[in-house]
Coordinates of C-alpha atoms and ligand atoms in Angstrom, one line a residue:
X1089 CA 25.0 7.0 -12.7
X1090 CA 23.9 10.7 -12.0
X1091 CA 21.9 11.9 -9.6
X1092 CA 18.9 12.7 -11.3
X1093 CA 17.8 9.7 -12.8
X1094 CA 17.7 7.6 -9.7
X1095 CA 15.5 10.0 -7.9
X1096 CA 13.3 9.4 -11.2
X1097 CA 13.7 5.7 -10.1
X1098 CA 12.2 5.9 -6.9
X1099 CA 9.6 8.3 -7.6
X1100 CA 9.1 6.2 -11.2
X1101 CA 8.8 3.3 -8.8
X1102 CA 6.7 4.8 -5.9
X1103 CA 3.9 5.6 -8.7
X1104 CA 3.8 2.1 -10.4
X1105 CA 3.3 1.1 -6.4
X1106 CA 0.1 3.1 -6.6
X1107 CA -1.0 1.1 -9.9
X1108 CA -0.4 -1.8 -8.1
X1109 CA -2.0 -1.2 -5.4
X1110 CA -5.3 -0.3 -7.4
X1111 CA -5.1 -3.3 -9.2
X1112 CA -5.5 -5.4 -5.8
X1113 CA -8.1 -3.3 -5.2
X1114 CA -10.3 -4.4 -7.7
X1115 CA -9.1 -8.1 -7.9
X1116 CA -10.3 -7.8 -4.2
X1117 CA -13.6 -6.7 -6.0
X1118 CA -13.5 -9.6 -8.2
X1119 CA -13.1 -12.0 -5.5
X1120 CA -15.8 -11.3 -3.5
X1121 CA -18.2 -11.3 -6.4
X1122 CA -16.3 -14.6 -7.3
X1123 CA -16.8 -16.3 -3.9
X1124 CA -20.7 -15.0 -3.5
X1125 CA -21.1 -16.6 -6.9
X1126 CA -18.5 -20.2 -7.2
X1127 CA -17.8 -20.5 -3.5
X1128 CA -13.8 -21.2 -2.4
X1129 CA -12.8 -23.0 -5.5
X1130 CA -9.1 -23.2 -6.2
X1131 CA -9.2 -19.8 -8.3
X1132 CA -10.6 -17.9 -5.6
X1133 CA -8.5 -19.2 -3.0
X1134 CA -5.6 -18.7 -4.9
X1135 CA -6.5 -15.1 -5.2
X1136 CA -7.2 -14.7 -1.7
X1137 CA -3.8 -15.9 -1.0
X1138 CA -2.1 -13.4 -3.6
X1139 CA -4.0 -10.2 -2.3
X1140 CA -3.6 -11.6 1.1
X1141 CA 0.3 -11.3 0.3
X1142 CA -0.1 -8.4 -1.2
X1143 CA -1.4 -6.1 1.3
X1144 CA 0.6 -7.8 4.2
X1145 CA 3.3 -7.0 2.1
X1146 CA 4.1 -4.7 -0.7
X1147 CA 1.9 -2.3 0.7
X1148 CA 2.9 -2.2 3.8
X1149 CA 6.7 -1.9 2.5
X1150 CA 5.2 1.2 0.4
X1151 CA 3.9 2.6 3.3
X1152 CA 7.6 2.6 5.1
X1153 CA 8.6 3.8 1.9
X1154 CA 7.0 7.1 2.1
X1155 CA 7.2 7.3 6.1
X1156 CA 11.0 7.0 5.9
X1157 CA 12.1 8.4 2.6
X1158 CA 9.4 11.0 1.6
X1159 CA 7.2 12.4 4.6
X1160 CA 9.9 13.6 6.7
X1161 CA 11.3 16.2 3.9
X1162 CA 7.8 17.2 3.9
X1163 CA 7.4 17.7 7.6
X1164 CA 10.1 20.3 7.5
X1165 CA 8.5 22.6 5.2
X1166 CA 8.0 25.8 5.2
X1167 CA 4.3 25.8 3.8
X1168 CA 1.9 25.1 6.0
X1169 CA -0.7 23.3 3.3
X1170 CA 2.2 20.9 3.0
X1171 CA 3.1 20.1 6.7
X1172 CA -0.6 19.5 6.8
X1173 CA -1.4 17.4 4.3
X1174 CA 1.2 15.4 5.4
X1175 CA 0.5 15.2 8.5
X1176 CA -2.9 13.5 7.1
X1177 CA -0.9 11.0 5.0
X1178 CA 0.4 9.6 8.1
X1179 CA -2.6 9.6 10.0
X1180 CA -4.4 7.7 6.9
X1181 CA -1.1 4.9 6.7
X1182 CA -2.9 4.1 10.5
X1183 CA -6.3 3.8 9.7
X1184 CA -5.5 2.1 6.3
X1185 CA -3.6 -0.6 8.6
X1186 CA -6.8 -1.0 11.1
X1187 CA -9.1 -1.5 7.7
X1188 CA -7.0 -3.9 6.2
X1189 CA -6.8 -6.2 9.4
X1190 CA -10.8 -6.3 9.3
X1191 CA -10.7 -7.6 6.0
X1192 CA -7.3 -10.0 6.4
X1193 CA -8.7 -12.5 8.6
X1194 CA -11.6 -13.2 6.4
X1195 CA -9.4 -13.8 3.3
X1196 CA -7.0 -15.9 5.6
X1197 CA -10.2 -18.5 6.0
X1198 CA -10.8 -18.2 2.4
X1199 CA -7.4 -19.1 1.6
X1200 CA -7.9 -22.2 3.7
X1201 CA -11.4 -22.9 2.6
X1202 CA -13.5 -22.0 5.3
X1203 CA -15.9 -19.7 4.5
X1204 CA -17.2 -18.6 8.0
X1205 CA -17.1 -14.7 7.2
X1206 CA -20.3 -12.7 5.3
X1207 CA -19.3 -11.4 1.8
X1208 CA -21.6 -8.3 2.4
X1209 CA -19.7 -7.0 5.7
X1210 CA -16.0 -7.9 3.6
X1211 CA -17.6 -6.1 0.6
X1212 CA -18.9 -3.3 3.0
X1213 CA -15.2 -3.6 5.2
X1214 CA -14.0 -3.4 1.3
X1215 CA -15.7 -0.3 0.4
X1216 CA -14.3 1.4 3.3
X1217 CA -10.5 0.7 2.3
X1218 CA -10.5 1.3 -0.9
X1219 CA -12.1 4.8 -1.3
X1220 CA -9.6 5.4 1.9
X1221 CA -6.4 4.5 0.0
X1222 CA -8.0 6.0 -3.4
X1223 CA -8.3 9.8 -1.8
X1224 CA -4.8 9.0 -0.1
X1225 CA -3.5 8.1 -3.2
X1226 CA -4.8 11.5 -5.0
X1227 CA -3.6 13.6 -2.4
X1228 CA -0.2 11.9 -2.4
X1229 CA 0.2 12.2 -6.4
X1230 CA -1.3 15.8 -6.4
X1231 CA 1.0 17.0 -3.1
X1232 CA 3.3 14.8 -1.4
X1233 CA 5.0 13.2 -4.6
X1234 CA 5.2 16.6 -6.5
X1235 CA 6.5 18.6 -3.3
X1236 CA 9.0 15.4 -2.5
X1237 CA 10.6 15.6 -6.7
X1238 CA 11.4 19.1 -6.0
X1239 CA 13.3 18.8 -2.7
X1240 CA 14.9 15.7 -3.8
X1241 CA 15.5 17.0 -7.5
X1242 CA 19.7 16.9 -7.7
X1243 CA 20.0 14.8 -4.7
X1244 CA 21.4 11.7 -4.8
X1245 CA 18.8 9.2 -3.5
X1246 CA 20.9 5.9 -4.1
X1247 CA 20.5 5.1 -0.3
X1248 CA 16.8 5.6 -0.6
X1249 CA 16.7 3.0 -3.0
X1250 CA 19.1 0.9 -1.4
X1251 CA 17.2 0.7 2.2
X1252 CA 13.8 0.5 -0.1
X1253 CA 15.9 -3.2 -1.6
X1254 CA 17.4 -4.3 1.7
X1255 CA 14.4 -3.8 3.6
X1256 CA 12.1 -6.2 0.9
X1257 CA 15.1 -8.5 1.1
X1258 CA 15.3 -8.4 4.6
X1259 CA 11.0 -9.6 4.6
X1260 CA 11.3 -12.1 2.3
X1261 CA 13.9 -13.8 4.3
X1262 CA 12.1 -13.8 7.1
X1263 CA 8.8 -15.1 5.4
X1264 CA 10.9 -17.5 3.8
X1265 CA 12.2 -18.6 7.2
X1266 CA 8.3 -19.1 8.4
X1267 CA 7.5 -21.0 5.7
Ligands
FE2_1861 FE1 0.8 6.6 1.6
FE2_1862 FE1 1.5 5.9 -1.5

């Protein structure tokens, strides 16, 4: 395979990530309507569960993505509106970690049925992650991902993609194992 289109694969890969992630984001809407208005049923601990996974998960993996594979090229830069904004990326993947671990122990009770957390703080907690990650996502897509295609264009990022596989791999085992 040529070099070109596996860095289309990653980056191909690193946007779909961003769908994703706004998807849970509004599930996560959902499910707090859901649960002010059924309760923990089955359905809405299920979902609990899945965007639990989620965010524990993929998201986090995303995050390493970009602090390994697509943040460092950008720290070198010569432009300073670059090096900046980057800079700020990182600094967001921190407070995006200390919003989500508000709202994760409230969805790990609703997973098990116990609903002793307020829906209007998790819906406020809510509020506060997600127009976090959607700026973060804008300023990635608009200069981060656009800068990182041009100083990876003709590279061959195979390993990229290969430590982005191992390293899921590596988690589920390890999940797997907890189980
Ligand atoms: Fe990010
Ligand atoms: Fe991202």
């Amino acid at each position: 395979m040529s070099a070109a289109p596996v860095s289309i694969a990653v980056f191909e890969f690193l946007d779909s990530t961003h769908q994703e992630i706004q998807q849970q984001l509004k599930l996560l809407h959902t499910l707090v309507d859901a649960i002010e208005n059924e309760g923990l049923n089955t359905a809405n601990r299920g979902t609990a569960r899945r965007v639990l996974d989620y965010f524990n998960g993929e998201a986090r993996q995303h995050h390493l993505d970009e602090e390994k594979h697509i943040f460092p090229a950008l720290l070198a830069s010569q432009n300073a509106e670059v090096v900046q904004a980057t800079e700020h990326l990182i600094q967001d993947h921190g407070w995006l970690e200390e919003n989500w671990i508000q709202i994760a122990p409230s969805l790990e009770a609703a997973t098990g049925g116990n609903l002793w957390f307020d829906t209007a703080e998790l819906r406020h907690a809510l509020g506060v992650f997600e127009a976090l990650y959607l700026d973060h996502i804008l300023l990635e897509e608009s200069v981060a991902y656009p800068e990182a295609r041009k100083r990876l264009e003709g590279l061959n990022t195979l390993g990229m993609g290969r430590e982005m596989a191992r390293r899921r791999a590596l988690r589920s085992d390890e999940v797997r194992a907890r189980a």
